[in-house]
CSV table of C-alpha atoms and ligand atoms in Angstrom, one decimal:
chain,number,residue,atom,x,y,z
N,17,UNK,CA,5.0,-46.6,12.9
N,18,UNK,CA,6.8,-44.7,15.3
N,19,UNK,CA,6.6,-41.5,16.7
N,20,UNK,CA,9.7,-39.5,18.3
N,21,UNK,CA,8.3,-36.4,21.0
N,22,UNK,CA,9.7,-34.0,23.4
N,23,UNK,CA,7.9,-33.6,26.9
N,24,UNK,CA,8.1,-31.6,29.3
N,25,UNK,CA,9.5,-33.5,32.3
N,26,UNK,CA,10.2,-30.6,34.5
N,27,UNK,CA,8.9,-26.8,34.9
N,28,UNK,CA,12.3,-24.5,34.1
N,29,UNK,CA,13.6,-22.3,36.2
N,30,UNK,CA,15.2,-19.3,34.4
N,31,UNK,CA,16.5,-20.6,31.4
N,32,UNK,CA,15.2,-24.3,30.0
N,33,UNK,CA,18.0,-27.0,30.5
N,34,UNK,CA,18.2,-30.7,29.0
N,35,UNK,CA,16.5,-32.0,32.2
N,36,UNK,CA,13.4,-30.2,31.8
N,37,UNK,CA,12.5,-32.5,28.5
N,38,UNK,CA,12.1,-36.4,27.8
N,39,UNK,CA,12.7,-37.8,24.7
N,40,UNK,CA,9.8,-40.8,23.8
N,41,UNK,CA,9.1,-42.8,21.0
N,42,UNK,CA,5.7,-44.0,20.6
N,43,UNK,CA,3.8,-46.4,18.6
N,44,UNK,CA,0.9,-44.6,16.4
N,45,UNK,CA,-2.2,-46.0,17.5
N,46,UNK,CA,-4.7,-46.5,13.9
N,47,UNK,CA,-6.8,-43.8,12.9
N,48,UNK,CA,-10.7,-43.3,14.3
N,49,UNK,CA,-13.5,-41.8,11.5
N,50,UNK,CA,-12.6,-38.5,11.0
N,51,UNK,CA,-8.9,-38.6,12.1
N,52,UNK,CA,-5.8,-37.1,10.2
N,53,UNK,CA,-2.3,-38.0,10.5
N,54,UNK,CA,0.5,-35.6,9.5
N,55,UNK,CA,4.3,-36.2,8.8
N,56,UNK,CA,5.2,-32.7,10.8
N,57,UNK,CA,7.8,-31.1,8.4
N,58,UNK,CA,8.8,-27.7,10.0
N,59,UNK,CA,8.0,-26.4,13.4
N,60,UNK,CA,7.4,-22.7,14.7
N,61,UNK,CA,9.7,-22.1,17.4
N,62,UNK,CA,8.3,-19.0,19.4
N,63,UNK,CA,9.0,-17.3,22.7
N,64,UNK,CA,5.5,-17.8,24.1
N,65,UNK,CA,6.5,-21.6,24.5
N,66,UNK,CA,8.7,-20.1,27.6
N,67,UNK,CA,5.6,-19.1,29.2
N,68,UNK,CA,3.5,-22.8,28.1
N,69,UNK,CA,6.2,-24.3,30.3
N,70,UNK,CA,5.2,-22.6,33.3
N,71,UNK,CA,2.1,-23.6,35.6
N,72,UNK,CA,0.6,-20.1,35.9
N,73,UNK,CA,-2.2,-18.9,34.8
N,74,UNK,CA,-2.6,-17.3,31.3
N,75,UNK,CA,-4.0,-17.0,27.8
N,76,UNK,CA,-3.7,-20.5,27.1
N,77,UNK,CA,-3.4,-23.4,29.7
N,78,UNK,CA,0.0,-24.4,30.3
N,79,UNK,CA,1.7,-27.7,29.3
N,80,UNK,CA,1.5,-30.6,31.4
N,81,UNK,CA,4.6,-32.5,33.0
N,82,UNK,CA,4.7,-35.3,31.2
N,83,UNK,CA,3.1,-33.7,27.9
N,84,UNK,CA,4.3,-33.1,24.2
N,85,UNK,CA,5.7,-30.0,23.9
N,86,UNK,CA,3.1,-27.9,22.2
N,87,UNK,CA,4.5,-26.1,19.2
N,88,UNK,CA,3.3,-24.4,15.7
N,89,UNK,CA,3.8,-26.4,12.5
N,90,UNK,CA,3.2,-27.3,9.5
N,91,UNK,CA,3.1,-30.6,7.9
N,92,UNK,CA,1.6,-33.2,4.9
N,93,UNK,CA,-1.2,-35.3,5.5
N,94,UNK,CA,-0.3,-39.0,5.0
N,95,UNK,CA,-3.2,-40.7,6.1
N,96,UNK,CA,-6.7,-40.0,6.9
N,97,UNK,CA,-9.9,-40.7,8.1
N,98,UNK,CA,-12.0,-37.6,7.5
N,99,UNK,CA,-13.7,-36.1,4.3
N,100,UNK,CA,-12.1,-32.8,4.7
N,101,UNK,CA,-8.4,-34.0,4.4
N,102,UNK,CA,-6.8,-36.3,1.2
N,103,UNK,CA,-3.7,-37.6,1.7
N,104,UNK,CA,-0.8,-35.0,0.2
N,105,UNK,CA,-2.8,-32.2,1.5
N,106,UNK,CA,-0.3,-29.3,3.2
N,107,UNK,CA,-1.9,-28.2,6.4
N,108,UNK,CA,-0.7,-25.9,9.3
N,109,UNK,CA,-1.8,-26.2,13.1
N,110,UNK,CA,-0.6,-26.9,16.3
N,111,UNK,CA,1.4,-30.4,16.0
N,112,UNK,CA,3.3,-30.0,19.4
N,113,UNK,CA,7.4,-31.2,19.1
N,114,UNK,CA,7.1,-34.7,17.1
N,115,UNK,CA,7.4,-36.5,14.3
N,116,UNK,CA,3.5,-37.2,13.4
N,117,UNK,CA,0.7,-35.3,14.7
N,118,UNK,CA,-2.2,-37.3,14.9
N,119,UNK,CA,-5.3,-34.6,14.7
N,120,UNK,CA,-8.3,-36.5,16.3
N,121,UNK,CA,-11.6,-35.8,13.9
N,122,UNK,CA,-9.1,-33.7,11.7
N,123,UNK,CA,-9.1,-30.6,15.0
N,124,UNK,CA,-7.1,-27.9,14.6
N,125,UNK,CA,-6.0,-28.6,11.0
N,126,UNK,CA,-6.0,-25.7,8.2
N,127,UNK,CA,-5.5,-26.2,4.7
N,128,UNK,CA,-2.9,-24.3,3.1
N,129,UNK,CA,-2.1,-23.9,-0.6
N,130,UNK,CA,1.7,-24.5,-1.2
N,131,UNK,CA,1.4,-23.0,-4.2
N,132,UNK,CA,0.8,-19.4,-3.3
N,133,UNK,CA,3.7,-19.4,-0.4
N,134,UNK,CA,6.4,-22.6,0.5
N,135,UNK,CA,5.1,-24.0,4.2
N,136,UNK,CA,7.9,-21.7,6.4
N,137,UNK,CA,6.3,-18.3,5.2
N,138,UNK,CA,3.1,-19.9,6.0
N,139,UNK,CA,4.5,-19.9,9.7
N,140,UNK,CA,5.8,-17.0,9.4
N,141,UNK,CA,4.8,-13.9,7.6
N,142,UNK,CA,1.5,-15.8,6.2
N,143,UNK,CA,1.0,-17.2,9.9
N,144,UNK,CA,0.4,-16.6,13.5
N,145,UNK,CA,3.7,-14.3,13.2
N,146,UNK,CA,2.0,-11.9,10.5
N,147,UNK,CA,-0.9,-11.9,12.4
N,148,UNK,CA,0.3,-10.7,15.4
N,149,UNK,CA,2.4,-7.8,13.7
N,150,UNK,CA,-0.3,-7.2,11.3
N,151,UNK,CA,-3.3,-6.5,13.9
N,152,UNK,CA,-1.2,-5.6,17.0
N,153,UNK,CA,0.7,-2.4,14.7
N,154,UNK,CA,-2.8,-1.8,13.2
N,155,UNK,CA,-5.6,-2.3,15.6
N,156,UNK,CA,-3.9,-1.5,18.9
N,157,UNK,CA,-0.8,0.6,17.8
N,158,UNK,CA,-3.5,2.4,15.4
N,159,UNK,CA,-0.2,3.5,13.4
N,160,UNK,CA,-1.2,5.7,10.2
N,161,UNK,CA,0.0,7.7,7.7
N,162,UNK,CA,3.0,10.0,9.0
N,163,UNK,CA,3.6,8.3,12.7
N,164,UNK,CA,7.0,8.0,14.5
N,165,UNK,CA,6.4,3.6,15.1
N,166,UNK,CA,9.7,2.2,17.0
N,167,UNK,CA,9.5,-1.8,16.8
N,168,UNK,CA,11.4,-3.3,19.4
N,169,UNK,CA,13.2,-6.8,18.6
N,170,UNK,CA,12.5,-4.9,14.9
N,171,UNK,CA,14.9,-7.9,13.2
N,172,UNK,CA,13.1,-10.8,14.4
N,173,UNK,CA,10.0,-12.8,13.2
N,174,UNK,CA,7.5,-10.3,14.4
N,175,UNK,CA,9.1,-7.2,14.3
N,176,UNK,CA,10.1,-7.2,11.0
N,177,UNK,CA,7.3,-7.7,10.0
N,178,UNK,CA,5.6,-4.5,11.9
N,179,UNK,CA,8.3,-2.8,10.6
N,180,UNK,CA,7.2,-3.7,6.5
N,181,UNK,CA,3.9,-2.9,7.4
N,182,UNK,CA,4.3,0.6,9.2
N,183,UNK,CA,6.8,1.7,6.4
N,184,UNK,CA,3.8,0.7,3.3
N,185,UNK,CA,1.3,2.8,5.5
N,186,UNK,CA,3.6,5.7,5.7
N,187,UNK,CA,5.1,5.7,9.0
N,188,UNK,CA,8.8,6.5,9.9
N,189,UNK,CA,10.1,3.1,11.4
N,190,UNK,CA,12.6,2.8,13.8
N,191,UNK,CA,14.2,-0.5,14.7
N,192,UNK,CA,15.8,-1.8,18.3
N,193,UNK,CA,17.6,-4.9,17.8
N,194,UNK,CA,21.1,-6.3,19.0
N,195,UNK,CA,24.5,-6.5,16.9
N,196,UNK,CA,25.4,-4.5,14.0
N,197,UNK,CA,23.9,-7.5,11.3
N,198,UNK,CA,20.6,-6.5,12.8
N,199,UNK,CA,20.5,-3.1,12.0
N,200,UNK,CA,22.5,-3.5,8.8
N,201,UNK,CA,19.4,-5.8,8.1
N,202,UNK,CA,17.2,-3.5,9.5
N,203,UNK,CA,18.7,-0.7,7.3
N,204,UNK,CA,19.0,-2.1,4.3
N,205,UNK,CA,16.8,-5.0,3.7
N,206,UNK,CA,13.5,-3.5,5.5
N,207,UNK,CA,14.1,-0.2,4.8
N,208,UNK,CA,13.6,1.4,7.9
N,209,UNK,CA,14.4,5.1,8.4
N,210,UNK,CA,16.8,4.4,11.3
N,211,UNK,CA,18.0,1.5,13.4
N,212,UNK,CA,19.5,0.8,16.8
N,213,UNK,CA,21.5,-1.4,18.4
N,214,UNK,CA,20.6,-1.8,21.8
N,215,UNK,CA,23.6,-3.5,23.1
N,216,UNK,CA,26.1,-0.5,22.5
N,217,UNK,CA,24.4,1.2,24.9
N,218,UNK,CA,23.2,4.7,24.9
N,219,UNK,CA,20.0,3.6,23.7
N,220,UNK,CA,18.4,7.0,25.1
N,221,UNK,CA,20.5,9.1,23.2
N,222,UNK,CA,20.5,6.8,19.8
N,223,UNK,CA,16.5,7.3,20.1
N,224,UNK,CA,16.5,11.0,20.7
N,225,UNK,CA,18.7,11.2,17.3
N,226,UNK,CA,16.4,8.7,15.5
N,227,UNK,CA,13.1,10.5,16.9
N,228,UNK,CA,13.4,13.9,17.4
N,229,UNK,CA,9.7,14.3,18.4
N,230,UNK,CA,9.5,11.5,19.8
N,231,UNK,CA,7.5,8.6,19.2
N,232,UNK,CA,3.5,8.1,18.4
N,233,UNK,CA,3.6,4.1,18.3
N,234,UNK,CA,5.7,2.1,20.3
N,235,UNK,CA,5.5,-1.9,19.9
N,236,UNK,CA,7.1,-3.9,22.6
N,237,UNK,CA,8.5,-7.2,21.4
N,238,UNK,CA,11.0,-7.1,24.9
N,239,UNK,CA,9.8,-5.2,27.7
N,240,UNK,CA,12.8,-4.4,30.2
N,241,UNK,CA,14.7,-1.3,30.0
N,242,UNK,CA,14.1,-1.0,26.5
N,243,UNK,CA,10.5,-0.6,27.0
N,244,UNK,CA,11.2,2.0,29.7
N,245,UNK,CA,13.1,4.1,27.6
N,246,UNK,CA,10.6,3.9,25.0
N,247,UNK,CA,7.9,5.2,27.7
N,248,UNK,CA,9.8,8.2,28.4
N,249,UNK,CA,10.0,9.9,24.5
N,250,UNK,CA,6.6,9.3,24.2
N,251,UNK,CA,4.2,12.1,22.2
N,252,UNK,CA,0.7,13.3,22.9
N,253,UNK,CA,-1.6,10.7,22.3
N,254,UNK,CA,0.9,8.0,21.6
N,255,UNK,CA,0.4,4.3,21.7
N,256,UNK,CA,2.3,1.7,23.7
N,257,UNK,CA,1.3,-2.0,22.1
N,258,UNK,CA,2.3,-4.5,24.6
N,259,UNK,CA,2.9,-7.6,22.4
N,260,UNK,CA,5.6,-9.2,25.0
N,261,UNK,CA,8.3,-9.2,26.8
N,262,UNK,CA,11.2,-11.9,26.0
N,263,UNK,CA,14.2,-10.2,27.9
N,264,UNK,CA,11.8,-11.2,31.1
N,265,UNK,CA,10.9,-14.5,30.2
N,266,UNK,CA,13.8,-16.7,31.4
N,267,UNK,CA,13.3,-14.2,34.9
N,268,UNK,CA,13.7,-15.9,38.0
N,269,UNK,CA,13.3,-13.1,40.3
N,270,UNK,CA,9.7,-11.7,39.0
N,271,UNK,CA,9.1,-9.6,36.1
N,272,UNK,CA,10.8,-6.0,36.2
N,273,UNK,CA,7.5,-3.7,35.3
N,274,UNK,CA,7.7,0.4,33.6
N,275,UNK,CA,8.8,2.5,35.6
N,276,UNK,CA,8.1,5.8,33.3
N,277,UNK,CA,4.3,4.7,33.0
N,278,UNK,CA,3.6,8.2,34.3
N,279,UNK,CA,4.6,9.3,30.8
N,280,UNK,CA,1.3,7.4,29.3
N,281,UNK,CA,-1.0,9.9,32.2
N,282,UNK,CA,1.7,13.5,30.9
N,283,UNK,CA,0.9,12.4,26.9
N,284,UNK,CA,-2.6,11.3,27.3
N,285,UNK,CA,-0.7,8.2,25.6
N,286,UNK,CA,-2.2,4.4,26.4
N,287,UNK,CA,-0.7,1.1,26.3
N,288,UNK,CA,-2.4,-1.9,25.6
N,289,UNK,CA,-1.6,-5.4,25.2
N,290,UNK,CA,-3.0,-8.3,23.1
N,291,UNK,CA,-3.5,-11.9,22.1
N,292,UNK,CA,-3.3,-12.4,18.4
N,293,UNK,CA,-5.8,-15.2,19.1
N,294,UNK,CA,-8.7,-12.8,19.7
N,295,UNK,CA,-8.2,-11.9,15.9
N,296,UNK,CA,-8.4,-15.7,14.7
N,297,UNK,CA,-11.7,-14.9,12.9
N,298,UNK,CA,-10.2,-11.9,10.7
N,299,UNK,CA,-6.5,-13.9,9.9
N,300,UNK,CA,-7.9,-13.9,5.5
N,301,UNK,CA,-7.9,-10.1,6.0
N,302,UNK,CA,-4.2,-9.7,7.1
N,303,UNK,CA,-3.3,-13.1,5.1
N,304,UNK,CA,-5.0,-11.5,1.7
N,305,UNK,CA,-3.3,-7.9,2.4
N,306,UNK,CA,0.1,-9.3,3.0
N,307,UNK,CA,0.2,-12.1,0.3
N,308,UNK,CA,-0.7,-9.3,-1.8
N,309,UNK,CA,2.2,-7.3,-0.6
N,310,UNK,CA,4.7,-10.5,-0.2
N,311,UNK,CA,3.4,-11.2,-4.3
N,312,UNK,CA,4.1,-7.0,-5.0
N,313,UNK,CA,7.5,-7.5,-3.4
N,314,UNK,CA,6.6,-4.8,-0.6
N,315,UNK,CA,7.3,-6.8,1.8
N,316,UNK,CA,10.0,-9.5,2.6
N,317,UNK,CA,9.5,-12.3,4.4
N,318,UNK,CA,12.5,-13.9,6.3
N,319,UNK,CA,13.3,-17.4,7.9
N,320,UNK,CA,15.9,-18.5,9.6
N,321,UNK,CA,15.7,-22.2,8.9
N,322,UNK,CA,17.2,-24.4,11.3
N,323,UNK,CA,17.3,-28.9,9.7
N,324,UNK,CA,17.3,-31.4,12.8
N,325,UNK,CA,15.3,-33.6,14.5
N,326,UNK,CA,13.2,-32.9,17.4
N,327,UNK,CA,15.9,-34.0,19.7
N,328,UNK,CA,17.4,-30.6,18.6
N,329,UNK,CA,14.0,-28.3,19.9
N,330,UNK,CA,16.0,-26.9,23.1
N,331,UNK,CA,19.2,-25.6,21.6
N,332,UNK,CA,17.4,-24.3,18.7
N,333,UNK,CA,14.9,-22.4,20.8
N,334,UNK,CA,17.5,-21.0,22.7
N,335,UNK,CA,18.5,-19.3,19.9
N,336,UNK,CA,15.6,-17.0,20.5
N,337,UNK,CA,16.8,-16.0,23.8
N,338,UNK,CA,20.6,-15.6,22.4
N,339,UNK,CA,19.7,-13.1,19.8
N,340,UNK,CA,21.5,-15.0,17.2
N,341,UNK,CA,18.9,-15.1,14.2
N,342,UNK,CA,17.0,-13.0,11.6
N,343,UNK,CA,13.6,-13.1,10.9
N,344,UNK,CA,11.2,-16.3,11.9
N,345,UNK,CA,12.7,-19.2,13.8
N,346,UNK,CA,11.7,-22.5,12.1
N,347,UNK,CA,12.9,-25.9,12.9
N,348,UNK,CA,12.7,-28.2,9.9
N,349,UNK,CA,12.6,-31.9,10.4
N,350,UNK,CA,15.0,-33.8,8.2
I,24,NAP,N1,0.8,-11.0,21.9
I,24,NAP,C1,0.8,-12.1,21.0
I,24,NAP,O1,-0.2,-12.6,20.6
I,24,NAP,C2,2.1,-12.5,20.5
I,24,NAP,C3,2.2,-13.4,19.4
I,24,NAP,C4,3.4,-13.8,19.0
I,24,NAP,C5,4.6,-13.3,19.6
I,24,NAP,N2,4.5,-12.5,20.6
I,24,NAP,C6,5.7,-11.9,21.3
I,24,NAP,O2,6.3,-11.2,20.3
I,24,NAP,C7,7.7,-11.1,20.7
I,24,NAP,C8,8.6,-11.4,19.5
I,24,NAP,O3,8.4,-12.8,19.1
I,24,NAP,P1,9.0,-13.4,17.8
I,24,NAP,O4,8.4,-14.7,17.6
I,24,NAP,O5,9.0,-12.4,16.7
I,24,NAP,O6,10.5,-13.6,18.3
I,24,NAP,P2,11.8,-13.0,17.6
I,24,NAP,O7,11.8,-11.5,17.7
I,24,NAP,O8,12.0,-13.6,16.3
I,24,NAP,O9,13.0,-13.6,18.5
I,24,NAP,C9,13.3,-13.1,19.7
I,24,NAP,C10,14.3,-12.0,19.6
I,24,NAP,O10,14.2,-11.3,20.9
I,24,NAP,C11,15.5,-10.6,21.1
I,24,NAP,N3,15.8,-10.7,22.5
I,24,NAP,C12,16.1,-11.9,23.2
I,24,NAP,N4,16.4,-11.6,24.4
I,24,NAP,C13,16.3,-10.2,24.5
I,24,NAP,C14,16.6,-9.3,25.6
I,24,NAP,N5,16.9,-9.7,26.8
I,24,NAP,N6,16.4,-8.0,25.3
I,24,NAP,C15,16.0,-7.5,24.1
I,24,NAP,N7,15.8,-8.4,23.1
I,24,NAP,C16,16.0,-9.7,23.3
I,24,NAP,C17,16.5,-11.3,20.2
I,24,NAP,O11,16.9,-10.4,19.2
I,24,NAP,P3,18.1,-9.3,19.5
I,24,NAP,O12,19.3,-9.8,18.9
I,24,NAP,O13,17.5,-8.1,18.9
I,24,NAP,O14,18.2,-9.2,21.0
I,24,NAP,C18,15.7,-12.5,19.5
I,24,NAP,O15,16.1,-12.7,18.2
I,24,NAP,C19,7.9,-12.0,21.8
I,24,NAP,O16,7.9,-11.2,23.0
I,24,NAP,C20,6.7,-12.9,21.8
I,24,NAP,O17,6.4,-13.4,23.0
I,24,NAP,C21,3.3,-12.1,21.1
């Protein structure tokens, strides 16, 4: 059988270009004891891949020239060699940009029931998406009954899910994303209080009106400006979760840091930042609370679903950096 990949053949500079990826097709070598093989159906397309494409040093090693793209995904098992896994079995893990993943001794593979949730919710809301909105709003944003939380990037995979969550533990939720569809969205299909477009400008004075007394929990999706403006309508005792910073990812000339962090020393405020990885052994906990809020129809969870092949993994993931999307980027293999 063979197997079509995307590698990286080249580290980007500022945005990724055609030229920075190889396409290779590859025969699958047979299966060891204890090895799975998975048709990849849908892949997670996520900002952090940006960073994996760089050489410097972070929370994960970066991708090697010459290496499969590594991406989220979810798949069906279609052969295997290990105990654990019988052939049909849905599974999510880390397949990188192909056709097959072949999982030595089964590593890195989770079961997942398609019968509680279809396999794109269980990459998004259900996933390593929910689980960074669920435990970065929570655990480091603290955000309770009665807060001010502004989400930036409040229409996209994560944010929109922060937002769900803040608004069923009684927070006023304000959204930041770009375009008018976003904040319609924002409005009226996740129920925020208030929403913002960031590109007609006057964000400053849009946030004033939306937060009169400011804000208790701020969660950075984007960093930049946006992030500075946050910093400065801080309250007392306010807290600033760093989750990223896309509109600096494609940088070339160094990451542009806060300049109103003196705002955090004036409000006794902190800002902290995260890896939803540190909270891979308490995913059930967040996966339980928002099935059960997905099932009560609390919450919503969006895709935007994008059919292709993996030939199509670079204009699709530019699509993150374009702002042209609701909800959780997915690339579906047809
Ligand atoms: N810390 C962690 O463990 C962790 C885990 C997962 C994700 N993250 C981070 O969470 C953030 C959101 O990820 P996601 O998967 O939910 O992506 P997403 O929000 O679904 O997609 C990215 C969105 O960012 C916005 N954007 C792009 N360029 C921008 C710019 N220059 N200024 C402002 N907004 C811009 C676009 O929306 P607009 O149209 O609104 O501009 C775009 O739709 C990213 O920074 C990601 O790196 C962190």
């Amino acid at each position: 059988m063979q197997n079509k990949q995307i590698r990286l053949a080249a580290r980007p500079i500022g945005n990724p270009k055609d030229t920075d990826f190889q396409l290779t097709i590859e025969e699958l070598p047979l299966l060891s004891t204890n090895d799975v093989l998975v048709e990849v159906h849908q892949l997670s397309l996520d900002p952090a891949m940006r960073g994996w494409m760089n050489a410097a040093r972070s929370y994960i090693r970066p991708v090697e020239i010459g290496e499969v793209m590594r991406a989220g995904g979810a798949g069906k098992v279609i052969a295997s060699e290990n105990p654990k896994f019988a052939v049909g079995d849905f599974v999510t893990g880390s397949p990188s940009i192909q056709q097959y993943w072949l999982a030595k001794e089964g590593k890195g593979v989770t079961k997942i029931d398609t019968r509680l949730a279809p396999l794109s919710i269980w990459l998004s809301t259900l996933g390593m998406t929910g689980m960074t909105a669920y435990f970065g709003l929570l655990d480091i944003g603290e955000a309770k009954e009665g807060d001010v939380v502004v989400v930036s990037g409040g229409a996209g995979a994560v944010g929109s899910v922060v937002g769900q969550v803040a608004k069923i533990k009684g927070c006023r939720v304000v959204g930041i994303a770009g375009g008018q569809d976003k904040v319609d969205y924002m409005l009226n299909e996740l129920g925020y209080d208030a929403a913002i477009d960031y590109r007609a400008g006057n964000l400053r004075t849009a946030l004033r009106k939306a937060c009169p007394e400011g804000i208790d929990v701020y969660f950075d999706n984007v960093g930049g400006e946006i992030l500075d403006t946050c910093l400065s309508m801080l309250r007392m005792k306010a807290r600033v979760v760093i989750c990223g910073a896309i509109s600096q990812y494609n940088a070339t000339e160094g990451v542009s840091g806060p300049k109103n962090y003196l705002s955090l020393l004036v409000n006794r405020a902190k800002m902290e930042g995260f890896v939803v990885f540190d909270y891979a052994s308490r995913y059930a906990e967040a996966a339980m609370a928002m099935g059960q809020w997905l099932r009560e129809g609390k919450m919503k969870s969006k895709e935007h679903i994008v059919e292709g092949g993996v030939e199509d993994f670079l204009p699709t993931l530019m699509t993150l950096f374009e702002g042209d999307k609701i909800g959780k980027l997915i690339l579906k293999l047809v």
